Structure formats: C-alpha cells, structure tokens
C-alpha cells in the first residue's frame, strides 16, 4: 500500500531545547525515513523571528522567511502536524541582547528604539513588538489544550518519588495579594449577540475621544470583558507588603508573567522596583531619567544605563541602592552568588514556573546569603493569586505532598483563538491621563464596556470566542469520559467574565452525554481545595480552566507530582482537525544552557519531545491510515516505557548521563521495539540491524558521550548558535553518528 507522505514540522527554537534538537532530530529523521513520514524543521527562534521581520539590509544567505506566519496558516488546516518545542518569550532586555548578538554576527538589523524619537523609530519599535513576549504560542495554538502526565511517567514517579521540602506549621511564607483596586475588582463582561465591529477609545476630562485601538471585528457569541489595575492601589499595596516583609523578617518576592503578559506585567514589575527603591528614585529621579532608565526593565538594566552618567553620580546611585537593602526586606534571589535579585530582570521569575518551586521548597526562596528562607510571595491580582494562597495554606496545615502516593491533576485549558488574558496584548493600554477607556460599537458608537481610569492605570480588554469555549467543553467531557476522573471547571461567579463563561458551559454541557460523569463548577479557591484534598488521597481530578490557570496549573501540579513539567504530554487538538504537539509544559531552561557552556553537560530532559513525537505519529496513523506510522508510534511508546524503567533521563552532574546520552538510549530502545514487533516485516528487518549495531556499541557510545563532558563548550552564540559548532558539541559520538547517518 502506498500512503501519501505526511509532514511533521519540528520547530527550531531557543536555548536548551534547541540544543537538544541538534542531537535528537537526526535520530528522529533517520528512524522515520521511508515510512511516509517526513520531519522538516522551521526556524521560529527569537533570532529567526527577528531576522524574518527585518529583511531589508540582509544578504540572501542571511534571510529567513516568516516561518511563524506560515505555521500560523498551517495550524488552521487539517494537514497541520506541528511539534512545538518551548521558545523564548522575550522581555525587552532579552530582545536587546539577541539584536546585539545578531549585529555582531554581521546582520544589519536596527537597534531596538526604547524611547522612539520619531516616526521611523516608532515603526521599528512596532516591528520589534512582534518579536516580544509570547509571540509564538498565540499564533500556533489554534486549539484548546490537553496537558497531563503520561500514565507511564506518573507510575515511574510514584515508584521513584522525587524529594519535596518539608513544610512546617510555623512557616511564615505566604501569598500576598491586593484586596481591591486590581483587575479582579474592576472586571465587567458581556456576550456579543451578533457580529459587530468595535474600537477602543480614551475619553479625557475634556470629553475628547482618542482612538486606542482601531475598528476590529467581534463574532457572534463572543465574550468580551474589560478591567483595569489601579496603579495607585498597586503602589500602596507594594509599599504595605514591603514593610510587612521587613517587619516579619521574610524575603520579599514578586511573581508576575512579564513574558507572556508583555504589556501589563512589565509595568507592574516596574512599579515594584520604584516602590522598593523609592528613596533612590526620589533622590536621583532626574539623573536616572537622563540615563534613560526604564524601571520596567529591572535593576539589571538600570545598572547598565547608569554607566553613561558621570562616575561620581553613578557611585552615589550605587551606594544608595546598597543602602536601601539595609532598610528594606531582603529580596528573593535569582542567583545569590552573582547578586541577581528578583527585581533585576522582568523575565527571571515567572509565576507559572516560580510559584511551584516555592511550594516544592517548603515555601521558601533563596535569600541574598544563599540560604533558603521564608518568603512573601507577592502576586498582586486576585484573579489567580488566591488559588496559590490556598495551596500554600494547605501545605502549612497538612505538610508537603507525597509524590509516591499523590494523585494527579491533569488540565483541559481554554486556549484556542487567543482566549482571555493571553490574547489581550493589543487591547492593553496604560492610561495617559485621568478619564474613561471604553469599548464601543464602531458603527453606532454605543458603549459596550468601560473603565474609569486614572493616569498610569493599566486597562485591559479580553476576548473568548464561542467556538473555542464550545470545543473546550467538549474536550473536558471527552477527557472525563476517557479517564473517569471528576472534571472541575475552575470558574468564579464573582468574576464578571467567569459568570459569562459559566452560562456557556452550562449550555454546552447539554450537548454531551454526561451520564455517569462527575462534572462540577467551583471557584478557583474551592477547586484547589477539592483537588488538593483528592491528590492527598491518591485521586485524580481534571482541572478545566481558562487560559491563565491552564498555564499556572500545568506547571504547578506536574512539578509537585513528578518533579518537572518537562515530562508532560501536551496536546493541542487543533480546531481545524490538525494537531499541535507541544513538548512538556515548561520553558526553555536558560540555566541549562549556562551549565552546558560552562561544563559540557546538558541537563535538559527530552521526555516531553519523545511524548510529543509519539502523539504526532499516532495522529498521522489515525488521519492518514499510515500503518508504518502506527508501528513507529507504538514502538516509541514501548521505548519510552523502557527508558523510564531503566532511568535513562539526564541526571544533573558531569560524569552521568546527559541529554545526549538519553537520546542514545531512546534510539536503542526504539530500535529494539521496532525489531521486536511483527506487524511490519520491513521495519522489523531494518531495525533488527540497527538495534544490533546500537546494542553492540552501547558501551563505546556511552564512553564517547561521557568523555565529551566536563569542559567548556563553544556553541558560537546564545540566540543564534553556530550550526557547525553546535552540531559538533551535541553529536560527539562518532560511533553513534555513523550508525544514525547510515540509516538516513
Ligand atoms: N511553551 C513555551 O514556549 C514556553 C516558553 N517559556 C519561556 O522559557 C523561558 C524560561 O522560562 P522559565 O519560566 O525560567 O522556565 P523553565 O521551565 O525554562 O525553567 C525552569 C526550570 O524548570 C526545569 N525544567 C524545565 N524544563 C526542563 C526540562 N526539559 N528538563 C529538565 N528540567 C527542566 C528546570 O528546573 P530545575 O532546576 O528545578 O530542574 C529549569 O531550570 C522564558 O523565555 C519563557 O518565556 C516558558 C514556558 C513555556
Ligand atoms: O508563551 C509563553 O510565554 C509561555 C507559555 C507557557 O508558559 C505555557 O503555555 O505553559
Ligand atoms: Mg507555562
């Protein structure tokens, strides 16, 4: 039987997973050769996206097409089969570093104009804005999210539980959130009945309206909402919490999502910096302004910018910063050896990854002395802070979780079509003056939603499309049916937006057979209490959530249950019928790259990639009737099981197996499983030979891979590594390479 070739797109991205690709992809391409499955790459790395956006002055060899836009189109077709590895969602400091590196490599791209002086610079800034923050995920995620730990992974973790720090009932750690004036307090929401166009405008004290966002369409049934963060209330809250942290001798820490929420959260971050260092900003305001300091970029950027000031002024500012530490509470640290604090860069502490670690480490964070200490976790907005508070309180009362016995909390997340907060960037504005920001019907001028704002307040409008919500409800019922676990919709009646969603959930649940299923709707705090009680009893509970909670919970529970979100299966059944297979639920692990460059050891665990590939092959088998893809997928599943049983995941230190070694073992077990199966004789014969070669040479390959560790590695770049150098570094075993290359 001849089947038409199915193409898997393997995304080329950044940092640790990008390095891992250099080693893993040649194996994947060799294994799929001749099976009707072709695996192609598309560069959507931060550097690749910058290059694609500024082609004017580049040589033909330097140019890269706009692959992200192409993949965005592909995601809307039934043919889509995309394996998406995690990519950098760049903060401005990261974007500037990437630009500098590219310029150093001879790419004639413009500097990032932080404070544009004219229209030309404004245009450049607007083009760079497309590369900032979470620029990839919203484009590709044309479906809702199904994230869970594969059964084999969960079983392995129960058998080999990782360590969680003990919790003391005397722990002073806690979550601090606002009690008013936040996004939660101000939310208003409505469902649009028929298709209309809207615009967003600011109306000042003089009654004059200025358009903030031009005419854009809304679909019938779409939920829209508006809200704002009062900056006055936020700054008062920060000051109170900083004083309280000092009084109670706990670290002050701030947990935001400045990468994904690229417009609002850097501003909230900047306010924390200027409140913490209020005396410095009051005393040196003019000089800092002259140096071009933008607090939203953090203390690290401030230190860089003040280099342009006269030496005595600079020394004075530096001394006053140091003096602040004596009168303010100690800050949670990102790297205490290097003196990098929580307030150095907006992208260093990201709430989805940072809060689970706090819960994992007895509620503590690292202090300036390099020791763990109780911490105040400041999460200003109540939309999501309260559920973190609940799990911290639970641990204080009931102690740490037990990974050997605890149940699981998989997630079904509303994510499609840029749902909710994560699609709000082009509808988020900082109020330029006191007045009203309103969403109006473009044709009639009638006000749909409005917020009364003061200068500096952060206004946000969100959208959630009816088709996305309907599909999300269906996915929840499907998962509940498949697993028999209760499914809980985390929705808060007191939030205007959630109330609208709730009514749709109630309507769409009626479209499904839910007999025998346990489906609940609970506000986040209660949903957390319910789920946590059940995991302590070893029971599973599906969390069915909006987009932000999807992000937060799919790091939180996996990190507690299995030590990392890297091992998650993360599937996005696309609305158009294709599949997007994300690898793990975590990020691009910048720390891992630092370790690799320093000592030739890459700790990145590719289990997420393995699972995503398995799901991608399964999808091909189901949609293209490709039997070979089915055989490859089944064999891969077996191989992953054996890989886990034999504990071949990367360890953490030189001399032990690292990412490259883990790929070798996956290849060995995959080849063995293919050689053992009998469904496809041709594959059986081909892989019998490969399995034999890999098996016979295992000790030699292991030795070659371990010998490559323990010394600094030059990859020729951070954001745009040199292909030749990185290939050499990531494929250091001539014996393994010869076997793999002979297959291709
Ligand atoms: N889907 C996407 O594209 C995502 C992208 N990001 C982006 O990634 C970057 C870094 O984000 P950050 O929040 O620091 O989180 P990361 O998840 O990259 O790193 C946090 C820690 O998670 C652990 N970890 C994550 N993945 C793996 C893995 N595969 N193998 C082993 N350990 C792993 C490591 O912790 P430990 O030391 O405890 O072992 C790591 O140091 C940012 O630019 C962010 O925007 C973030 C999330 C998702
Ligand atoms: O897109 C991003 O910035 C991060 C995405 C993320 O953290 C997630 O989906 O879990
Ligand atoms: Mg996340």
Short mmCIF file of N, CA and C in Angstrom, two decimals, residues 394 401 527-539:
data_model
loop_
_atom_site.label_atom_id
_atom_site.label_comp_id
_atom_site.label_asym_id
_atom_site.label_seq_id
_atom_site.Cartn_x
_atom_site.Cartn_y
_atom_site.Cartn_z
N UNK A 394 -2.64 25.07 52.53
CA UNK A 394 -2.86 23.63 52.68
C UNK A 394 -1.56 22.94 53.11
N UNK A 401 3.38 17.48 50.05
CA UNK A 401 2.72 16.36 49.36
C UNK A 401 3.67 15.17 49.30
N UNK A 527 -11.94 24.96 44.11
CA UNK A 527 -11.47 23.92 43.18
C UNK A 527 -10.10 23.43 43.63
N UNK A 528 -9.26 24.36 44.08
CA UNK A 528 -7.93 23.99 44.57
C UNK A 528 -8.08 23.12 45.82
N UNK A 529 -8.93 23.55 46.74
CA UNK A 529 -9.12 22.80 47.99
C UNK A 529 -9.58 21.37 47.68
N UNK A 530 -10.56 21.28 46.79
CA UNK A 530 -11.13 19.99 46.41
C UNK A 530 -10.07 19.09 45.75
N UNK A 531 -9.33 19.67 44.80
CA UNK A 531 -8.33 18.87 44.05
C UNK A 531 -7.19 18.44 44.94
N UNK A 532 -6.77 19.33 45.82
CA UNK A 532 -5.63 19.04 46.69
C UNK A 532 -6.00 17.98 47.72
N UNK A 533 -7.22 18.06 48.22
CA UNK A 533 -7.68 17.04 49.17
C UNK A 533 -7.64 15.68 48.47
N UNK A 534 -8.11 15.68 47.22
CA UNK A 534 -8.15 14.42 46.48
C UNK A 534 -6.74 13.92 46.15
N UNK A 535 -5.83 14.81 45.75
CA UNK A 535 -4.49 14.27 45.43
C UNK A 535 -3.84 13.69 46.68
N UNK A 536 -4.13 14.28 47.82
CA UNK A 536 -3.57 13.71 49.06
C UNK A 536 -4.13 12.31 49.31
N UNK A 537 -5.32 12.05 48.77
CA UNK A 537 -5.91 10.70 48.90
C UNK A 537 -5.53 9.80 47.73
N UNK A 538 -4.67 10.29 46.86
CA UNK A 538 -4.22 9.48 45.72
C UNK A 538 -5.18 9.52 44.54
N UNK A 539 -6.11 10.47 44.56
CA UNK A 539 -7.13 10.50 43.50
C UNK A 539 -6.85 11.59 42.46
#
